[in-house]
Short mmCIF file of C-alpha atoms in Angstrom, two decimals:
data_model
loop_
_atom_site.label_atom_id
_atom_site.label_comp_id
_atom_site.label_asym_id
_atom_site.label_seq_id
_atom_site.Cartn_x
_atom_site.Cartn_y
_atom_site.Cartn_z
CA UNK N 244 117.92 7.77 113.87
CA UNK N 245 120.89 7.13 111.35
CA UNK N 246 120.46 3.62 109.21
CA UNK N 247 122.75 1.64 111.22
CA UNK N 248 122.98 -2.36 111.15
CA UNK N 249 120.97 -2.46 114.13
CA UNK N 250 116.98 -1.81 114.54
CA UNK N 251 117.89 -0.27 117.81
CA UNK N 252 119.92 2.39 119.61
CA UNK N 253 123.03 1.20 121.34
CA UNK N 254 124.15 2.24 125.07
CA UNK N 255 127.32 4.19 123.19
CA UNK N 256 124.98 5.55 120.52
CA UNK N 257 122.57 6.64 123.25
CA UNK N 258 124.95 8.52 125.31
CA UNK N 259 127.46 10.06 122.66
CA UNK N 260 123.91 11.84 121.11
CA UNK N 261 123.81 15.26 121.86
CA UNK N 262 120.73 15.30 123.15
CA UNK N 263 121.12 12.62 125.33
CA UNK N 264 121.24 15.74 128.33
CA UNK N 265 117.80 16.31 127.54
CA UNK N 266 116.22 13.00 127.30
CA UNK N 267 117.72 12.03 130.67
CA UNK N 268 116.30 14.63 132.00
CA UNK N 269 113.00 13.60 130.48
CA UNK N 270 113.33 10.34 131.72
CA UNK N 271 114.44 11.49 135.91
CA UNK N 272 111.28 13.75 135.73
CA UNK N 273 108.82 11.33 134.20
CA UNK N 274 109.68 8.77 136.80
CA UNK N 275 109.45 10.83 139.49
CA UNK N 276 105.94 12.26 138.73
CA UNK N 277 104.95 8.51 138.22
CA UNK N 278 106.58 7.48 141.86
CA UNK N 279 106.88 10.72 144.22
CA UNK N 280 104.48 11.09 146.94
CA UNK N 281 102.65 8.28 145.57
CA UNK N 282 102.32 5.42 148.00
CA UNK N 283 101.03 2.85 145.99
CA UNK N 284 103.11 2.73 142.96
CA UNK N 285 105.95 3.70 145.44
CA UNK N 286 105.58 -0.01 146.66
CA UNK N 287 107.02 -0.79 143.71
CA UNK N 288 110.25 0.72 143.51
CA UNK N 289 111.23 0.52 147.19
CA UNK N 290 113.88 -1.48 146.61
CA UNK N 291 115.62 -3.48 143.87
CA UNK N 292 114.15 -6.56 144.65
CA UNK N 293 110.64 -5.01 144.30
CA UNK N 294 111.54 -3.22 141.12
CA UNK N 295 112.59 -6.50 139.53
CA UNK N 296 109.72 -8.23 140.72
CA UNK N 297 107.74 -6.04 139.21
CA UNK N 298 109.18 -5.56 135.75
CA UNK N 299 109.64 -9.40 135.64
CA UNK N 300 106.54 -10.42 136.36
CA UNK N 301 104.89 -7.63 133.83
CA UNK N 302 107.48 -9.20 131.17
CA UNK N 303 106.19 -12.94 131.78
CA UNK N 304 102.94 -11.43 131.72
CA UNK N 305 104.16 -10.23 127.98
CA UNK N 306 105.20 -13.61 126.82
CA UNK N 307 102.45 -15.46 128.32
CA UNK N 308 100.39 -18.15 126.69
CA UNK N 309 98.19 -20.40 127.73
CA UNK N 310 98.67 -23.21 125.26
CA UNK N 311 102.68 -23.11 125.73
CA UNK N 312 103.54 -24.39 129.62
CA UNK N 313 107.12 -23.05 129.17
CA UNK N 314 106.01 -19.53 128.73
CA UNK N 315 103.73 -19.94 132.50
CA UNK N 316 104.74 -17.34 134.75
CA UNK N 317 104.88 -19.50 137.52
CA UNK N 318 106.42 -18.61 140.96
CA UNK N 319 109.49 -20.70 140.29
CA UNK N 320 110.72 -18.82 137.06
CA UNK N 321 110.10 -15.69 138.52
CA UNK N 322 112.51 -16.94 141.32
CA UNK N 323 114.81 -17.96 139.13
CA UNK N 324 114.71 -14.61 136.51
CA UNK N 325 115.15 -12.52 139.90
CA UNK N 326 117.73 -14.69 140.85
CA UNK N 327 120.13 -13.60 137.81
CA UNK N 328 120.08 -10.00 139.50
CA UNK N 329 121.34 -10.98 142.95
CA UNK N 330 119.04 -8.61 144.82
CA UNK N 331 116.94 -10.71 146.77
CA UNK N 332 116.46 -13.95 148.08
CA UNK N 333 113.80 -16.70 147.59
CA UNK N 334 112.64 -16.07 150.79
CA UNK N 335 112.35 -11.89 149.89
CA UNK N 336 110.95 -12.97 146.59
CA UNK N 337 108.08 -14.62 148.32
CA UNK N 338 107.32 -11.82 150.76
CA UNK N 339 107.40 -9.19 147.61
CA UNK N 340 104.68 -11.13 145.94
CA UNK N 341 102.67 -11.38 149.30
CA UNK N 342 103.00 -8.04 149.67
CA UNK N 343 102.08 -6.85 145.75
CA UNK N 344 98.66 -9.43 146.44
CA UNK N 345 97.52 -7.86 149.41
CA UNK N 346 98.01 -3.84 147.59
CA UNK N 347 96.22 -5.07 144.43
CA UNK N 348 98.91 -4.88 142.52
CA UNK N 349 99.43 -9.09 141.60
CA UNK N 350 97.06 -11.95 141.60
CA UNK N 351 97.85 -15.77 142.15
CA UNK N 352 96.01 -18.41 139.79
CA UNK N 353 96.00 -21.91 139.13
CA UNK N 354 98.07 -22.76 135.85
CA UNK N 355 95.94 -23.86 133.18
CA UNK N 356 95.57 -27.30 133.32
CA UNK N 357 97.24 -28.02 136.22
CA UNK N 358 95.89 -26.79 139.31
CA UNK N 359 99.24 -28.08 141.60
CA UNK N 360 101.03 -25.05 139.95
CA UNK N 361 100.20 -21.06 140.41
CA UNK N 362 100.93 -18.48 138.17
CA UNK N 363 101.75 -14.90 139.04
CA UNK N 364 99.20 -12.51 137.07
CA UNK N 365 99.27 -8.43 137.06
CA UNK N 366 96.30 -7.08 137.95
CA UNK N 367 94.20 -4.44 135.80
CA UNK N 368 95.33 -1.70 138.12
CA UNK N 369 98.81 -2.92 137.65
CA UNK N 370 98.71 -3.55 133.66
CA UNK N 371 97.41 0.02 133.67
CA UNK N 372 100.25 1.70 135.50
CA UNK N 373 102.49 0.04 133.53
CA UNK N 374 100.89 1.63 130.36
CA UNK N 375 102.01 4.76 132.23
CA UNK N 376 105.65 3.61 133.11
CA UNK N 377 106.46 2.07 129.95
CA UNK N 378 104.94 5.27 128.28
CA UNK N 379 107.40 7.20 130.45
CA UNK N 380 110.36 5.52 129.70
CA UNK N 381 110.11 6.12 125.71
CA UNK N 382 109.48 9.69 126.14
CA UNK N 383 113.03 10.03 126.26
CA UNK N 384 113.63 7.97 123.18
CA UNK N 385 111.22 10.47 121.72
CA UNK N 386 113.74 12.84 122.27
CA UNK N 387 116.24 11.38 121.18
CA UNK N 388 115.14 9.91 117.92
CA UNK N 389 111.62 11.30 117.07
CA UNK N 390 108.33 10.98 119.02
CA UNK N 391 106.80 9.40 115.77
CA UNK N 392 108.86 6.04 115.98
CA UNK N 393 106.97 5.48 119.09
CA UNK N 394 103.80 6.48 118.23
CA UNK N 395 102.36 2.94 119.77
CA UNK N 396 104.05 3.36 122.97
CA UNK N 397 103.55 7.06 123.71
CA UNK N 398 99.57 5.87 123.46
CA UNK N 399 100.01 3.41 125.64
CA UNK N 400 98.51 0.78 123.57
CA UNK N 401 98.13 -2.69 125.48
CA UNK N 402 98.71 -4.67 122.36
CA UNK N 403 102.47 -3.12 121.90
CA UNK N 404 102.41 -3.21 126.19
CA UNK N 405 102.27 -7.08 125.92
CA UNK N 406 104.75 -7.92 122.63
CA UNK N 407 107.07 -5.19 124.17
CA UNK N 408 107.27 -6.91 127.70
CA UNK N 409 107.44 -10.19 126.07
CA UNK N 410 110.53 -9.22 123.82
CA UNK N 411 111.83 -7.79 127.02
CA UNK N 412 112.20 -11.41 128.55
CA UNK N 413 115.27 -12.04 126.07
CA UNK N 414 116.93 -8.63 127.61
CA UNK N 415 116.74 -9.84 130.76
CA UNK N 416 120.30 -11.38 131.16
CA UNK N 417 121.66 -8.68 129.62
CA UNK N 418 120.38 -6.34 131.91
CA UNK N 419 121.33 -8.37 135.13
CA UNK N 420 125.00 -8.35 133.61
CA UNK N 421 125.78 -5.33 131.35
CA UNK N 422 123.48 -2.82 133.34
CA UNK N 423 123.13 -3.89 137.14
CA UNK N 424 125.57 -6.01 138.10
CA UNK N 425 128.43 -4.22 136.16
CA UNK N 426 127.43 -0.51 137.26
CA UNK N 427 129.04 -1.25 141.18
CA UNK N 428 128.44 2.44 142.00
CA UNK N 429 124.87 1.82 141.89
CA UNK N 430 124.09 -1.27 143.64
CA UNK N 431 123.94 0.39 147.40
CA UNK N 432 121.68 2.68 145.88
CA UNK N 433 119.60 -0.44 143.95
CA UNK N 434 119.46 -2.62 147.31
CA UNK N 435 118.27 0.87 149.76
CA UNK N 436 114.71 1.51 149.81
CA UNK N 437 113.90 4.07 147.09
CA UNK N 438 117.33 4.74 146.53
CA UNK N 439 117.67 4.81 142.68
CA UNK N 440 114.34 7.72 143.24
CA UNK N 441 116.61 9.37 145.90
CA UNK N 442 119.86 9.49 143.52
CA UNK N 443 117.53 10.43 140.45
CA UNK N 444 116.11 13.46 142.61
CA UNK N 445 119.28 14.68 143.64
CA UNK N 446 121.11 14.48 140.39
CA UNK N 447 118.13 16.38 138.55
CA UNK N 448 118.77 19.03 141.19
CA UNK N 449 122.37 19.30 140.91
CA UNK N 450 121.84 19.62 136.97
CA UNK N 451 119.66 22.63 137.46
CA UNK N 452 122.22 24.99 139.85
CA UNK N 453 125.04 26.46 138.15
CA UNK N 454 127.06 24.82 140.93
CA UNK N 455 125.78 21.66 141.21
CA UNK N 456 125.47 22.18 145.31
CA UNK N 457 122.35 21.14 146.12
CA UNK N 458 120.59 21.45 149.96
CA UNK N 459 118.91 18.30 150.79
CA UNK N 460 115.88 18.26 152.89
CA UNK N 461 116.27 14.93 154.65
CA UNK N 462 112.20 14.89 156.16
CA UNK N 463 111.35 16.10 152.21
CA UNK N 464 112.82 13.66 150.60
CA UNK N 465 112.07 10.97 153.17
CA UNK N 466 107.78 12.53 152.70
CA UNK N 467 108.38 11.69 148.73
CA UNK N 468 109.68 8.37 148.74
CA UNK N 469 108.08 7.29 151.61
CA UNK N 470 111.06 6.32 153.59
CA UNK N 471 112.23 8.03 157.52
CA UNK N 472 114.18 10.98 157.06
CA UNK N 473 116.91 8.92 159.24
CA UNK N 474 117.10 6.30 156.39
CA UNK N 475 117.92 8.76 153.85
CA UNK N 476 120.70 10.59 155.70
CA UNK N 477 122.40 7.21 156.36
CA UNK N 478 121.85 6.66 152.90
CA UNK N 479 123.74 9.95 151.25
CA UNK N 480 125.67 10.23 154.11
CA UNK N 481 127.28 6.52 153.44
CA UNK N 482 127.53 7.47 149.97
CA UNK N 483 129.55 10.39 150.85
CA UNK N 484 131.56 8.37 153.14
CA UNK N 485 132.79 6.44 150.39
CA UNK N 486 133.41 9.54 147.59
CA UNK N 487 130.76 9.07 145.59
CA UNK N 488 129.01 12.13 147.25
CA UNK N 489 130.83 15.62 148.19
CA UNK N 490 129.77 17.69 151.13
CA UNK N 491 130.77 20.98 151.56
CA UNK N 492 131.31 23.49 154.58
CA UNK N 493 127.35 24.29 154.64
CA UNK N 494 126.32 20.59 154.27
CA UNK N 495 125.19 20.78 150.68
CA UNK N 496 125.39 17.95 148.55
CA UNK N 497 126.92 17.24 144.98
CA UNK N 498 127.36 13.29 143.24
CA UNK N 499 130.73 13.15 141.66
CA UNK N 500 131.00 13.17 138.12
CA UNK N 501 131.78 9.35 138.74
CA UNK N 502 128.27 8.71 140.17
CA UNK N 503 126.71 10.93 137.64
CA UNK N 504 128.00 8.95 134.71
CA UNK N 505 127.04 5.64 136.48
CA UNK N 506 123.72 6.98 136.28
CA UNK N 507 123.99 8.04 132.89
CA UNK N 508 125.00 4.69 132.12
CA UNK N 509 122.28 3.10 133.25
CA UNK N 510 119.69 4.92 131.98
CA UNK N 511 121.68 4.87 128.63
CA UNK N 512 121.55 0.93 128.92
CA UNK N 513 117.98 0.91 129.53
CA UNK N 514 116.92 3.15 127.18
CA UNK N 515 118.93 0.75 124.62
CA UNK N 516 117.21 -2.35 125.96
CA UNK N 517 114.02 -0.86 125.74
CA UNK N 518 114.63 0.31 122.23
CA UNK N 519 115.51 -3.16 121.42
CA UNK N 520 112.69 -4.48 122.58
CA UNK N 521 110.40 -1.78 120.97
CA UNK N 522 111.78 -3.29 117.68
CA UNK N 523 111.02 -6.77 118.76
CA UNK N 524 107.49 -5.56 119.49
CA UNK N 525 106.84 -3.90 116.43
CA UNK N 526 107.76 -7.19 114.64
CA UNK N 527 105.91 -9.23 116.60
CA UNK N 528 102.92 -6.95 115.80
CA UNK N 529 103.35 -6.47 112.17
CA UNK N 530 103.90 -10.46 112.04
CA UNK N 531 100.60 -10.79 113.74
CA UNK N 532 98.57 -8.28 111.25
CA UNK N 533 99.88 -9.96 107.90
CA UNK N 534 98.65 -13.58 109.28
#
């Protein structure tokens, strides 16, 4: 990457590259091997309330410490971080950690000492998927600015996992505002069940016709994201209603450039947020090896 003031890539800087193409493509393809057909780690991305649950607690996870009661990752702040997204309720909060304990995918402990509180923990089958998903989400940057940078990440080594979701806890606000909240186009598609999946799928398709018309299998794509075919024809069908989806004579499907660039955008932002917190991490790591 070019010396700029900044130790990481901006959204702009992201998205004017040249080979920004490719490395979203990277990215839509990595996260759907990770998610399609795949019931348990389908759980969580359902919705964006589950996604958010998840990446929230794995980043309180990061900045954990025992010693330090502010960083506890107790059921109220992850309320609270949620909150800052707008996607679900306390209430919804609650049954999304229910449901993540009784999958395997969360634990609830008593805080250290002080057993009146409980703490939200990933489990080992969690903390290793999300070697897998946080490896997934720097191939891109790999393409875009050299696969050596992220040498750490790319391995998925659990000592960068934790300092990078840590550092991710300051991005957090940023992300709720800049990247969610901002990007209206996407929010029907962030508060369906699998719906970001669903638009990924069907923009990576579009991208590979020379017409961009792409048939859409309702019962397929309903059998990979484990959602009722029904659901995902009301889904792209209410898109379309509203002109973020064409349909032509046949019944074929094509997001307008409009929804494609929302898209773009938000992977762009995320891809800077996670850059930003890879430099964090290395910091925080290179700190820890001189002491």
């Amino acid at each position: 990457m070019e010396a700029t003031e900044r130790a990481y890539a901006t959204p702009d800087r992201i998205l004017q590259d040249p080979r920004f193409p490719a490395s979203r493509d990277v990215y839509i393809d990595a996260v759907l091997e990770l998610h399609e057909a795949k019931p348990s780690t389908m759980e969580l991305m359902l919705d964006g309330g589950r996604i958010l649950v998840y990446g929230i607690v794995m980043a309180l996870w990061g900045g954990y410490r025992e010693d330090d009661v502010a960083s506890w990752p107790t059921i109220s702040r992850l309320k609270e971080t949620v909150g800052w997204f707008g996607v679900a309720s306390p209430r919804q909060i609650d049954l999304i950690v229910a449901r993540f304990v009784q999958v395997g995918h969360l634990r609830i402990a008593p805080a250290p000492n002080d057993r009146r509180l409980r703490i939200v923990l990933p489990t080992p089958a969690l903390i290793d998927h999300d070697r897998a998903f946080v490896r997934s989400h720097y191939e891109p940057l790999g393409v875009l600015f050299g696969r050596e940078r992220y040498a750490l990440p790319l391995a998925e080594d659990l000592a960068f996992l934790k300092a990078m979701r840590g550092a991710w806890i300051a991005t957090l606000q940023t992300m709720a505002r800049e990247i969610i909240l901002a990007n209206t186009r996407l929010l029907r598609f962030y508060s369906a069940s699998a719906g970001m999946l669903m638009l990924m799928r069907l923009v990576r398709r579009q991208h590979l016709r020379p017409d961009g018309w792409v048939a859409v299998d309702y019962t397929d794509f309903g059998r990979r994201f484990c959602v009722s075919r029904t659901h995902v024809r009301t889904l792209l069908k209410a898109a379309a209603a509203d002109g973020d989806i064409e349909v032509d004579a046949r019944g074929r499907l094509r997001a307008r450039p409009e929804l494609v660039a929302a898209l773009d955008s938000n992977i762009a932002g995320r891809l800077s947020l996670l850059d930003r917190s890879h430099a964090a991490a290395m910091a925080c790591l290179s700190a820890s090896d001189a002491a």
